[in-house]
Short mmCIF file of C-alpha atoms in Angstrom, two decimals:
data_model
loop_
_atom_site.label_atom_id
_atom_site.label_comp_id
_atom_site.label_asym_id
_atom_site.label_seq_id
_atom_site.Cartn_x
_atom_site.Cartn_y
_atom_site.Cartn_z
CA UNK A 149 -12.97 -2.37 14.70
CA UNK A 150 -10.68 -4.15 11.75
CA UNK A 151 -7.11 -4.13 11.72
CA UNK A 152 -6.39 -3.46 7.56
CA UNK A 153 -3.02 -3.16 6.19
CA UNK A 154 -1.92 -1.20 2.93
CA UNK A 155 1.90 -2.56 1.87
CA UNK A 156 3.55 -1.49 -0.57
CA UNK A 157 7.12 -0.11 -2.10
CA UNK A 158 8.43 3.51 -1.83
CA UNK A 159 6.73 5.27 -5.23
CA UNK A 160 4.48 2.82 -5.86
CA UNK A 161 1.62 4.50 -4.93
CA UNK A 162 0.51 3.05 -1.69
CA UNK A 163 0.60 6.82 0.19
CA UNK A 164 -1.92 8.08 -3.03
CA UNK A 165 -4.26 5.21 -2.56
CA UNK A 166 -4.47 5.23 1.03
CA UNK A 167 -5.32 9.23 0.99
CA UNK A 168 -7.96 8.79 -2.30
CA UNK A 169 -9.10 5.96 0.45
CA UNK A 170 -9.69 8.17 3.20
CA UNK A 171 -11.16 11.21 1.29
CA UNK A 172 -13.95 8.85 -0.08
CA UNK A 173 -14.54 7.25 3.05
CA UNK A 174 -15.24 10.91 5.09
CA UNK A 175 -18.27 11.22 2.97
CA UNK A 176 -19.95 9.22 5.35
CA UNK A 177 -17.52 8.97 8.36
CA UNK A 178 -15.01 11.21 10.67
CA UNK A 179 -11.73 10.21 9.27
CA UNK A 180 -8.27 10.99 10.55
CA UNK A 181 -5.45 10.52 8.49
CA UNK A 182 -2.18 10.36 10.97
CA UNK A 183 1.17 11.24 8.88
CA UNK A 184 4.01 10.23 10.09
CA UNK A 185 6.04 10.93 6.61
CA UNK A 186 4.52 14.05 4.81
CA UNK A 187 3.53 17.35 5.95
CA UNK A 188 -0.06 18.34 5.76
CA UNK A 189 0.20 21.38 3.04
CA UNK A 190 2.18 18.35 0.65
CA UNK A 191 -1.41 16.26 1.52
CA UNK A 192 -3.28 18.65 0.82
CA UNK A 193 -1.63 19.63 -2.59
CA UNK A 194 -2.33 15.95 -3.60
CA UNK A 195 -6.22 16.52 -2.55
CA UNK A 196 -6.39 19.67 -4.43
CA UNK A 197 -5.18 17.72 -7.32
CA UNK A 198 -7.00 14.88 -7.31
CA UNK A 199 -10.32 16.80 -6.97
CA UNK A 200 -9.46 19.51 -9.08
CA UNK A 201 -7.63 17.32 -11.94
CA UNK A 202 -5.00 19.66 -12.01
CA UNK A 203 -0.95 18.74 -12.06
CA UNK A 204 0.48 18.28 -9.31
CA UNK A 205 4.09 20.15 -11.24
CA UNK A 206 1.97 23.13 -12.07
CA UNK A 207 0.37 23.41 -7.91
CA UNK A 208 4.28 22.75 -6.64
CA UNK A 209 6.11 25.61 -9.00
CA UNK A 210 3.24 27.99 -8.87
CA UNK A 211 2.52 27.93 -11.93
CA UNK A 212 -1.75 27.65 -12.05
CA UNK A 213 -3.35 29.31 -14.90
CA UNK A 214 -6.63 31.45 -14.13
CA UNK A 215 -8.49 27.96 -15.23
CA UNK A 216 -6.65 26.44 -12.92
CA UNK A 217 -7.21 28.44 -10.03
CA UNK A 218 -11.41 28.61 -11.18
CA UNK A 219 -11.23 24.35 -10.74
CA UNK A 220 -10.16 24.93 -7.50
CA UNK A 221 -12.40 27.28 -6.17
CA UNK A 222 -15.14 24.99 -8.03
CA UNK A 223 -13.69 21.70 -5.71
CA UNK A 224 -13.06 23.52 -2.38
CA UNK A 225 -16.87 23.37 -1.29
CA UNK A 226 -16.62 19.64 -2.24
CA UNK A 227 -13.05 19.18 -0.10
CA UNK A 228 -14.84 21.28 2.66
CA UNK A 229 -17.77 18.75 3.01
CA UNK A 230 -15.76 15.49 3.55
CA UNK A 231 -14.64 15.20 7.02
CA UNK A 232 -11.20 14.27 6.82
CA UNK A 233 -8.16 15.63 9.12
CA UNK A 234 -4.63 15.54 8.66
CA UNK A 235 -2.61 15.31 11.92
CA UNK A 236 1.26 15.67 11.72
CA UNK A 237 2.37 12.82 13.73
CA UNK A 238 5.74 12.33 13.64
CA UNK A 239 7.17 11.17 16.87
CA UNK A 240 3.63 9.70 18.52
CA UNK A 241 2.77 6.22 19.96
CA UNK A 242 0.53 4.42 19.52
CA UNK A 243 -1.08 5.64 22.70
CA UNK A 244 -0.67 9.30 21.08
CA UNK A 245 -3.08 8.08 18.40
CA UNK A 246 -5.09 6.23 20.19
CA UNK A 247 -6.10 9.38 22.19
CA UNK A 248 -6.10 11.95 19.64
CA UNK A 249 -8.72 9.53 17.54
CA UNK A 250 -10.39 8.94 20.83
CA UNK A 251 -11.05 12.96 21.75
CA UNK A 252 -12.23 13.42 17.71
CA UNK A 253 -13.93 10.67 17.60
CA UNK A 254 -13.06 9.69 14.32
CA UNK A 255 -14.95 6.38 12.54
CA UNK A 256 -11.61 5.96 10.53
CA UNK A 257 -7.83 6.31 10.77
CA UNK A 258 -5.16 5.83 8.42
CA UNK A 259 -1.70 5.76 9.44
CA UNK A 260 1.40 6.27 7.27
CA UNK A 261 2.95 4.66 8.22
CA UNK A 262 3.72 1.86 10.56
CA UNK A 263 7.12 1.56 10.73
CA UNK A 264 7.41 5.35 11.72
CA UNK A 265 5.35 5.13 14.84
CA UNK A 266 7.66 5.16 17.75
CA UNK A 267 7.93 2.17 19.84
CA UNK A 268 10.02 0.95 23.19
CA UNK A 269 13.29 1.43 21.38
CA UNK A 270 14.96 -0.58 24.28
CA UNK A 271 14.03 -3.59 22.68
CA UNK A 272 15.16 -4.84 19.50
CA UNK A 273 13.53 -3.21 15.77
CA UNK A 274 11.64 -6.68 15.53
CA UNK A 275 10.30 -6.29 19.07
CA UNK A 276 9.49 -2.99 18.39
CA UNK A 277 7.45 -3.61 15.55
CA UNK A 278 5.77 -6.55 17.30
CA UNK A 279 4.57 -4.44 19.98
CA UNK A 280 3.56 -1.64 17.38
CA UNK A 281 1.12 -4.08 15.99
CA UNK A 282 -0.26 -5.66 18.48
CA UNK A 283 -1.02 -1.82 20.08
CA UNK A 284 -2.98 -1.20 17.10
CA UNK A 285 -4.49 -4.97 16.69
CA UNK A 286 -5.99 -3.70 20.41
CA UNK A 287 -7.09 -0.24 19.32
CA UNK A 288 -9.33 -1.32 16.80
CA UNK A 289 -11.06 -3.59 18.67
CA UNK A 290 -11.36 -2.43 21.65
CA UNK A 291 -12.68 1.74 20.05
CA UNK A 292 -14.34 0.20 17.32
CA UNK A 293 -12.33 2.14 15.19
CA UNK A 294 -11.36 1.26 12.00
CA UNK A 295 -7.46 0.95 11.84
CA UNK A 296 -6.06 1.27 7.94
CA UNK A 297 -2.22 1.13 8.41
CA UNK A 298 0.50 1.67 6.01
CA UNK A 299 3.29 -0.56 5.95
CA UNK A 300 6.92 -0.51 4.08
CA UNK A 301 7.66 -3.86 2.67
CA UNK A 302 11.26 -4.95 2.37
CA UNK A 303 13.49 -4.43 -0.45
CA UNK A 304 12.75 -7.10 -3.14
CA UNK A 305 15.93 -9.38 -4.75
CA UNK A 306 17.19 -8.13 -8.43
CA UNK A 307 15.94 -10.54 -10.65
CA UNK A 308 15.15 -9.03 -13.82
CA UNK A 309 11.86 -10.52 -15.27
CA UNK A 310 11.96 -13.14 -12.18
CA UNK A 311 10.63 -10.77 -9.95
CA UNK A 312 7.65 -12.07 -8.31
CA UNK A 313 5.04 -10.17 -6.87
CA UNK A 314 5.20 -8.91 -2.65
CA UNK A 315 3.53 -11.11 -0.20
CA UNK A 316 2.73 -10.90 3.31
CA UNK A 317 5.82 -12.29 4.43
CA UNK A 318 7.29 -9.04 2.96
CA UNK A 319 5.74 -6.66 5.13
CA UNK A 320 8.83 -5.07 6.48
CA UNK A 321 10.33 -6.12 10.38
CA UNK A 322 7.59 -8.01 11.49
CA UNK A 323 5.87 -11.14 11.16
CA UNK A 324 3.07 -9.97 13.62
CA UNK A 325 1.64 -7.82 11.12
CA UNK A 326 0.95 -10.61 9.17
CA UNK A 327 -0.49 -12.42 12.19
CA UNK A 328 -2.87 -9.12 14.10
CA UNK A 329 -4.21 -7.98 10.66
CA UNK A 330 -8.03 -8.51 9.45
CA UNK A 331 -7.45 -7.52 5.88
CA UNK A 332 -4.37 -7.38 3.76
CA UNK A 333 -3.86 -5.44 0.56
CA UNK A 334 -0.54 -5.15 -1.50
CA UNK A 335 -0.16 -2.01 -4.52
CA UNK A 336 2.03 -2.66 -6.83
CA UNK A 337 3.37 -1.75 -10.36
CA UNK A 338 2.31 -4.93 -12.64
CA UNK A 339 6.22 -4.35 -14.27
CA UNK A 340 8.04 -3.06 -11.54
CA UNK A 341 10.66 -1.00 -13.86
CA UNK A 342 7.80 1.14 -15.50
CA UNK A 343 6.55 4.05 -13.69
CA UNK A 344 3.66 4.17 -15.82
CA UNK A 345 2.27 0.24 -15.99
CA UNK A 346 -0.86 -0.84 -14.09
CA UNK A 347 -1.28 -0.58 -10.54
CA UNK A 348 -2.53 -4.49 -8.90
CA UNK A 349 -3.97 -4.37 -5.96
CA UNK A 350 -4.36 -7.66 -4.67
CA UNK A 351 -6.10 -8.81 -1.21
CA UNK A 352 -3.60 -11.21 0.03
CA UNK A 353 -5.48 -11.73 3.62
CA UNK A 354 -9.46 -11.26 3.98
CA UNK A 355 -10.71 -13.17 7.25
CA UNK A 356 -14.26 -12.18 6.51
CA UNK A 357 -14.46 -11.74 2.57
CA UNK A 358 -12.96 -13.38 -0.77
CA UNK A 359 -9.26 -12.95 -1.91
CA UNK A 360 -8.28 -11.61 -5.28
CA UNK A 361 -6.71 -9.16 -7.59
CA UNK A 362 -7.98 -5.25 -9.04
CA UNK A 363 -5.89 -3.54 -11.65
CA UNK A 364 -5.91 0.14 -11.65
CA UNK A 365 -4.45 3.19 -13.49
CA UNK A 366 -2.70 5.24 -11.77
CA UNK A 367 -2.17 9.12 -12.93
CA UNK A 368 0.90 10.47 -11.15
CA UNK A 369 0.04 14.11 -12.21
CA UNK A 370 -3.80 14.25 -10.56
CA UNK A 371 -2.87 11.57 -7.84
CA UNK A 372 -5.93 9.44 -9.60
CA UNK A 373 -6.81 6.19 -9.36
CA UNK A 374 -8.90 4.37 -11.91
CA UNK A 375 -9.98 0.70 -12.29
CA UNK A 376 -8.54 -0.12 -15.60
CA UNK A 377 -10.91 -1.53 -18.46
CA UNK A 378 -8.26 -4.31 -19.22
CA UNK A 379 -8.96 -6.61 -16.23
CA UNK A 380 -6.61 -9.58 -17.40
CA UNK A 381 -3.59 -10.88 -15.61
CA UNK A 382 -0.52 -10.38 -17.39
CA UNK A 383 0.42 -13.56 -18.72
CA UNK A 384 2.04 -16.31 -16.64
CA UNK A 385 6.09 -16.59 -17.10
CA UNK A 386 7.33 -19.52 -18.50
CA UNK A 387 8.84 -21.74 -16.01
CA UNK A 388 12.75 -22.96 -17.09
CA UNK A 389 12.68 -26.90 -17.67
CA UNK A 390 13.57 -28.46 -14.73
CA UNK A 391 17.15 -30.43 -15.50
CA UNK A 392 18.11 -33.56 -12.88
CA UNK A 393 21.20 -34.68 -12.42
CA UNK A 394 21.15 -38.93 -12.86
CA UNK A 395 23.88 -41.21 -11.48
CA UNK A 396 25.64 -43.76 -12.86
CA UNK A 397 23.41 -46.56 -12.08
CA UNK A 398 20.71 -44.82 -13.02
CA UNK A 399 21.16 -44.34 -16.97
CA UNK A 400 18.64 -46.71 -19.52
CA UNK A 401 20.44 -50.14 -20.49
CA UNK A 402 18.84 -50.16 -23.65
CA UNK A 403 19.95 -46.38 -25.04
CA UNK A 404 22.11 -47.68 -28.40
CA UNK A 405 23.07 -44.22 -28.13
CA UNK A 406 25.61 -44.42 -25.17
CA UNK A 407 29.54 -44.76 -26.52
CA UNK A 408 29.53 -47.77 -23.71
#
């Protein structure tokens, strides 16, 4: 019955994690994975190439060699045993979900993602949001089903190397998703320019557990996660000296070198 939040940029891998989530997960529990975003077959290409470490370029133009096609026939028994379900879900509530996961009884759902799930559009896009979270803060505890939701977070200020990493306040529309959640996690690129750096994962809210960071590797052809051996945070920027502007009055008497 926990409320969990995944945020996390557009291409940053938040979509990939949440789906290697759930396909782990339905080894042990029904789990539904409601996309608001991406078609089932592209969700499925992505689980075909995760379990079948094949590229995700070579499944897209067609292009599998006889190898390929004998690691996939070698992983669909595997795919078949883990019960996870995609449902297209474009245009549903929150009551829409809360049904369908009710009549499959499903231990698990992951929605991607929040921001996509239609609301009272009468109201304002904060208001809509608000109620959007609160609907699913109620699900979960009320089913007992565990709620994983995906959230857009909003557009970070150019700053060069001074970009700091997302917090909570950044999930996008909303400062109720900040308030209803029971767990949140932020993916990120470690240097937000390079498609290819370390993945952090960092638990920025944990009512029930500890707080803290995971770096991963993240390969964009298999849609694979991996904890990376290097564990370290990247080293802390150096902070500019602070200057402060003194009056008048306030300069030393005894400085000899002051031309009065």
């Amino acid at each position: 019955g926990k409320f969990v939040i995944i945020g996390g940029y557009p291409s940053h891998g938040k979509t990939a994690l949440a789906l290697f989530s759930a396909y782990t997960m339905a080894e042990k529990y029904r789990v539904g994975f409601f996309s608001l975003e991406t078609d089932d077959g592209t969700l499925m290409d992505r689980l075909v190439a995760r379990t079948a470490l094949i590229p995700m370029q070579r499944i897209k133009r067609g292009e599998l060699t006889e190898e390929d096609y004998e690691a996939v026939a070698a992983s669909s028994d595997k795919i078949i045993k883990h019960r996870l379900e995609f449902i297209l879900a474009a245009g549903m509530t929150v009551s829409d979900i809360f049904a369908t996961a009710q009549s499959r009884r499903y231990d698990v759902i992951y929605v991607d993602y929040i921001q996509l799930i239609r609301g009272d559009r009468s109201r304002g896009r904060v208001e809509e949001i608000t109620g959007i979270s609160i609907d699913l803060h109620t699900m979960a505890q009320s089913t007992g089903i565990n709620v994983i939701g995906l959230s857009q977070l909003s557009r970070p200020e150019k700053g060069g190397k001074t970009q700091r990493a997302p917090r909570m306040s950044d999930l996008r529309e909303s400062g109720q998703l900040e308030q209803d959640a029971d767990v949140i996690m932020m993916v990120y690129r470690e240097n937000a320019d390079d498609a290819d750096s370390r993945r952090v994962l960092a638990i920025e809210k944990n009512k029930e557990g500890e707080l803290g960071q995971v770096f991963l590797n993240f390969d964009g052809a298999t849609q694979t996660f991996r904890r990376s051996f290097n564990q370290t945070p990247p080293p802390a920027r150096r902070k500019e000296p602070e200057y402060k502007q003194l009056e008048f009055h306030e300069l030393p008497d005894d400085d000899k070198d002051l031309p009065f």
